[in-house]
Amino acid sequence: MLLESPVATSFREGLLTPKWHEAAQPCTLGWSHLSYTVTKQCKSILADISGRCAPREMLAILGPSGSGKTTLLDLLADRISSGKTTGAIEVNGQPRDHRSFRSLASYVAQEDALLGSFTVLETLQFAARLSLPSSISASAREARVRAAINDMGLSSCVDTRVGDIFRKGLSGGQKRRLSIAIELLKEPTILLLDEPTSGLDAASTVSVVEHLRHLSTDRGCTVLCTIHQPSSDVYDLFTSVLVLAAGRTMYFGPPLGALSHFAAAGYPCPPMTNPAEFYLELVNDDFDGHADVLALAREYDPRPVLALLETDRASLTGIIASDDGASAFAQGLALLDRTSINNVRDPGVYWVRLGMYTALSLTTGTLFLSTNAKLNEGNRVALLIYIQAFLVFMSIAVLPVFIQQRAVFARERANHNVAVASAVGANFVAALPGILLIALVSASIVVPLAALRHFWYFVLNLFLTLVVAESFMHVIAAIVPQYIVGIALASGIYGMFMLCEGFMVPRPDMPSYWLWGHYAAFHSYSFEAFLYKQLAPMNSSESRFLLARYGLQDVNCDRNMLVLAAYALSLQGIYFCILQRFHTGRR
């Protein structure tokens, strides 16, 4: 577990009030004649958008739902790889370079993807280990953590856990500020945020935007964010606004200039009315009473901002890419540390399952108690199939946790803070101790109560089978949109595997067209080894009959264990490929 650092103590004592230093490379982000079309649907999302955001400026991108504001932000953040994009995106007047832009910009998504078992300080410490270059010293890393905590107003909750369904934690506004603080660790000069006030109350909304304004003015950061229906107090905090409707620019410029612009177009803002709400109602073509959006788009003159972009090209200097983040090895160690701690702290990972496994093992062991003379070897087969199949089936319980962790991975990968290989390797290794504990506890109860043989081989078989099941859940969690779908999919596959493993229909009696299912089911290799290790040493007529009945007169148990190990590694390879190909953080 993480030990309390001097950072937390100093914060509580009020000794540390770090400030961000001036941005090393102040950056102006500009875009001209930007258009985006979804090629499959031939649908235009953005049409001829131009704009600019300079250091110490904070731009609000406003617009009704479907106006294209999130698409614009994602294009500017280099998070869209599909569709057709035309126009130019420039940094300091030069065409945006993907690699250097990554080192300069950070993106904060709309949803807070955080691990609930960690405190604010721990969350930021692990984020720093993942995102900052390995060349940065531990003291410099701590200094950045201190600065992020102070700058986002989190010093009062530095030791508070984020919170989840098992425990209370941070408020919505605090989680939002923590998400922003994570991205500030790299000291970005450009900060892009997708609806940073979504779901927050009025006070939290003002607090978040005020902190963003301080980042912009005090540090020289270039801040751009989409925002939905800001209050007048929040609206006044922005230095410039971009109003979109139907993918077109209705207005771009200072907030006060919007009043005269729309008034000149024949739509004056009524007295005592929130200007932002008035503009959004005016351009929202989903309801009656809106203005002619195409006519308003023609009223906007882009020449002033295009002239500014020309000036940027002539006067601003280029940018230099900074160091990359932590090495893949350093990321792997940090992820292994974080995942191991989370597995211990989060009851949903192993402790809930361990309780269920213990209860089921006690029930099973006492039902098949060795002193019960009425039981025979056929009953023992039923015991083994239950242990092997149902304990594997219980691995489905971890799916919600894996899908929650997937969201954290998606955020970290989208911001280039974690390598896929590091994440897959760390998750796999961190899972092994918990699975081994489950196998040991279950075997320690069932084996002596039912007088089963080969305790350590029983543990090995159950352990490897559960490792395969865990790896299978990793794959399922990577391909389904939500855990309900994952539970249904995993249940169906496990149900088929249980039918084909050779108990309900022994392999000798199985139709040839279902033999592929028998060999594809990892249950088969586990079941064969369980049965053979228990029945073969008895050498009784009943045991020989049962082995012959299931076609298991000669089973290479060691080979089956190797097959299970290879199965688990293969699933991890598939998991890696799915994450690498589909969970890029880009769309």
PDB file of C-alpha atoms in Angstrom, residues 44-147:
ATOM      1  CA  SER A  44     -21.576  16.812 -43.067  1.00  0.00           C
ATOM      2  CA  ILE A  45     -20.919  17.483 -39.376  1.00  0.00           C
ATOM      3  CA  LEU A  46     -18.794  20.648 -39.649  1.00  0.00           C
ATOM      4  CA  ALA A  47     -18.680  23.130 -42.524  1.00  0.00           C
ATOM      5  CA  ASP A  48     -15.986  25.794 -43.006  1.00  0.00           C
ATOM      6  CA  ILE A  49     -15.206  26.485 -39.331  1.00  0.00           C
ATOM      7  CA  SER A  50     -12.407  28.932 -38.495  1.00  0.00           C
ATOM      8  CA  GLY A  51     -11.215  30.069 -35.098  1.00  0.00           C
ATOM      9  CA  ARG A  52      -8.317  30.696 -32.775  1.00  0.00           C
ATOM     10  CA  CYS A  53      -7.389  30.465 -29.113  1.00  0.00           C
ATOM     11  CA  ALA A  54      -4.212  32.098 -27.816  1.00  0.00           C
ATOM     12  CA  PRO A  55      -2.302  31.823 -24.512  1.00  0.00           C
ATOM     13  CA  ARG A  56      -4.191  33.294 -21.538  1.00  0.00           C
ATOM     14  CA  GLU A  57      -7.440  32.918 -23.450  1.00  0.00           C
ATOM     15  CA  MET A  58     -10.326  30.610 -22.592  1.00  0.00           C
ATOM     16  CA  LEU A  59     -12.693  29.691 -25.401  1.00  0.00           C
ATOM     17  CA  ALA A  60     -16.218  28.373 -24.866  1.00  0.00           C
ATOM     18  CA  ILE A  61     -17.650  26.323 -27.721  1.00  0.00           C
ATOM     19  CA  LEU A  62     -21.432  26.683 -27.462  1.00  0.00           C
ATOM     20  CA  GLY A  63     -24.184  25.044 -29.421  1.00  0.00           C
ATOM     21  CA  PRO A  64     -27.305  22.899 -29.112  1.00  0.00           C
ATOM     22  CA  SER A  65     -27.111  19.119 -29.179  1.00  0.00           C
ATOM     23  CA  GLY A  66     -25.957  17.900 -32.577  1.00  0.00           C
ATOM     24  CA  SER A  67     -24.338  21.209 -33.506  1.00  0.00           C
ATOM     25  CA  GLY A  68     -20.892  19.625 -33.876  1.00  0.00           C
ATOM     26  CA  LYS A  69     -19.171  21.161 -30.872  1.00  0.00           C
ATOM     27  CA  THR A  70     -17.771  17.869 -29.508  1.00  0.00           C
ATOM     28  CA  THR A  71     -16.678  16.846 -33.005  1.00  0.00           C
ATOM     29  CA  LEU A  72     -14.830  20.148 -33.380  1.00  0.00           C
ATOM     30  CA  LEU A  73     -13.123  19.719 -30.021  1.00  0.00           C
ATOM     31  CA  ASP A  74     -12.113  16.149 -30.889  1.00  0.00           C
ATOM     32  CA  LEU A  75     -10.707  17.276 -34.239  1.00  0.00           C
ATOM     33  CA  LEU A  76      -8.670  19.971 -32.529  1.00  0.00           C
ATOM     34  CA  ALA A  77      -7.487  17.419 -29.955  1.00  0.00           C
ATOM     35  CA  ASP A  78      -6.415  14.982 -32.708  1.00  0.00           C
ATOM     36  CA  ARG A  79      -8.867  12.344 -31.498  1.00  0.00           C
ATOM     37  CA  ILE A  80     -10.656  11.594 -34.775  1.00  0.00           C
ATOM     38  CA  SER A  81      -9.118   9.247 -37.316  1.00  0.00           C
ATOM     39  CA  SER A  82     -12.192   8.298 -39.359  1.00  0.00           C
ATOM     40  CA  GLY A  83     -14.262  10.327 -41.786  1.00  0.00           C
ATOM     41  CA  LYS A  84     -13.074  13.033 -44.162  1.00  0.00           C
ATOM     42  CA  THR A  85     -11.477  16.175 -42.750  1.00  0.00           C
ATOM     43  CA  THR A  86     -10.528  19.225 -44.791  1.00  0.00           C
ATOM     44  CA  GLY A  87      -9.021  22.529 -43.729  1.00  0.00           C
ATOM     45  CA  ALA A  88      -6.040  23.325 -41.539  1.00  0.00           C
ATOM     46  CA  ILE A  89      -5.240  22.993 -37.837  1.00  0.00           C
ATOM     47  CA  GLU A  90      -2.184  24.949 -36.750  1.00  0.00           C
ATOM     48  CA  VAL A  91      -0.118  25.439 -33.613  1.00  0.00           C
ATOM     49  CA  ASN A  92       1.729  28.761 -33.496  1.00  0.00           C
ATOM     50  CA  GLY A  93       0.959  29.256 -37.152  1.00  0.00           C
ATOM     51  CA  GLN A  94       2.517  25.953 -38.212  1.00  0.00           C
ATOM     52  CA  PRO A  95       0.682  22.789 -39.325  1.00  0.00           C
ATOM     53  CA  ARG A  96      -0.029  20.621 -36.303  1.00  0.00           C
ATOM     54  CA  ASP A  97       2.501  17.837 -35.836  1.00  0.00           C
ATOM     55  CA  HIS A  98       0.935  14.821 -34.144  1.00  0.00           C
ATOM     56  CA  ARG A  99       3.920  13.912 -31.962  1.00  0.00           C
ATOM     57  CA  SER A 100       4.714  17.405 -30.721  1.00  0.00           C
ATOM     58  CA  PHE A 101       1.023  18.166 -30.187  1.00  0.00           C
ATOM     59  CA  ARG A 102       0.751  15.183 -27.854  1.00  0.00           C
ATOM     60  CA  SER A 103       3.472  16.633 -25.647  1.00  0.00           C
ATOM     61  CA  LEU A 104       1.813  20.060 -25.560  1.00  0.00           C
ATOM     62  CA  ALA A 105      -1.886  19.292 -25.174  1.00  0.00           C
ATOM     63  CA  SER A 106      -4.080  17.427 -22.711  1.00  0.00           C
ATOM     64  CA  TYR A 107      -7.710  16.416 -23.125  1.00  0.00           C
ATOM     65  CA  VAL A 108     -10.300  16.019 -20.365  1.00  0.00           C
ATOM     66  CA  ALA A 109     -13.255  13.855 -21.378  1.00  0.00           C
ATOM     67  CA  GLN A 110     -16.815  14.470 -20.248  1.00  0.00           C
ATOM     68  CA  GLU A 111     -16.998  11.407 -18.005  1.00  0.00           C
ATOM     69  CA  ASP A 112     -14.806  11.036 -14.913  1.00  0.00           C
ATOM     70  CA  ALA A 113     -12.951   7.738 -15.319  1.00  0.00           C
ATOM     71  CA  LEU A 114     -11.394   7.208 -11.888  1.00  0.00           C
ATOM     72  CA  LEU A 115     -10.665   4.286  -9.579  1.00  0.00           C
ATOM     73  CA  GLY A 116     -12.815   4.684  -6.490  1.00  0.00           C
ATOM     74  CA  SER A 117     -10.498   2.930  -4.044  1.00  0.00           C
ATOM     75  CA  PHE A 118      -7.732   5.551  -4.215  1.00  0.00           C
ATOM     76  CA  THR A 119      -7.421   8.925  -2.520  1.00  0.00           C
ATOM     77  CA  VAL A 120      -6.911  12.163  -4.411  1.00  0.00           C
ATOM     78  CA  LEU A 121      -3.202  12.122  -3.583  1.00  0.00           C
ATOM     79  CA  GLU A 122      -2.738   8.486  -4.584  1.00  0.00           C
ATOM     80  CA  THR A 123      -4.643   8.999  -7.836  1.00  0.00           C
ATOM     81  CA  LEU A 124      -2.360  11.864  -8.807  1.00  0.00           C
ATOM     82  CA  GLN A 125       0.800  10.073  -7.682  1.00  0.00           C
ATOM     83  CA  PHE A 126       0.048   7.094  -9.883  1.00  0.00           C
ATOM     84  CA  ALA A 127      -0.961   9.368 -12.756  1.00  0.00           C
ATOM     85  CA  ALA A 128       2.381  11.151 -12.423  1.00  0.00           C
ATOM     86  CA  ARG A 129       4.276   7.861 -12.522  1.00  0.00           C
ATOM     87  CA  LEU A 130       2.438   6.941 -15.719  1.00  0.00           C
ATOM     88  CA  SER A 131       2.511  10.235 -17.587  1.00  0.00           C
ATOM     89  CA  LEU A 132       5.769  11.959 -16.679  1.00  0.00           C
ATOM     90  CA  PRO A 133       9.112  11.087 -18.295  1.00  0.00           C
ATOM     91  CA  SER A 134      11.261   8.577 -16.449  1.00  0.00           C
ATOM     92  CA  SER A 135      14.038  11.181 -16.396  1.00  0.00           C
ATOM     93  CA  ILE A 136      12.075  13.344 -13.942  1.00  0.00           C
ATOM     94  CA  SER A 137      13.190  12.865 -10.354  1.00  0.00           C
ATOM     95  CA  ALA A 138      10.842  11.719  -7.618  1.00  0.00           C
ATOM     96  CA  SER A 139      10.980  15.141  -5.947  1.00  0.00           C
ATOM     97  CA  ALA A 140      10.104  16.908  -9.206  1.00  0.00           C
ATOM     98  CA  ARG A 141       7.237  14.489  -9.706  1.00  0.00           C
ATOM     99  CA  GLU A 142       5.931  15.234  -6.216  1.00  0.00           C
ATOM    100  CA  ALA A 143       6.196  18.952  -6.937  1.00  0.00           C
ATOM    101  CA  ARG A 144       3.931  18.563  -9.939  1.00  0.00           C
ATOM    102  CA  VAL A 145       1.452  16.589  -7.853  1.00  0.00           C
ATOM    103  CA  ARG A 146       1.482  19.366  -5.239  1.00  0.00           C
ATOM    104  CA  ALA A 147       0.944  22.008  -7.892  1.00  0.00           C
TER     105      ALA A 147
END
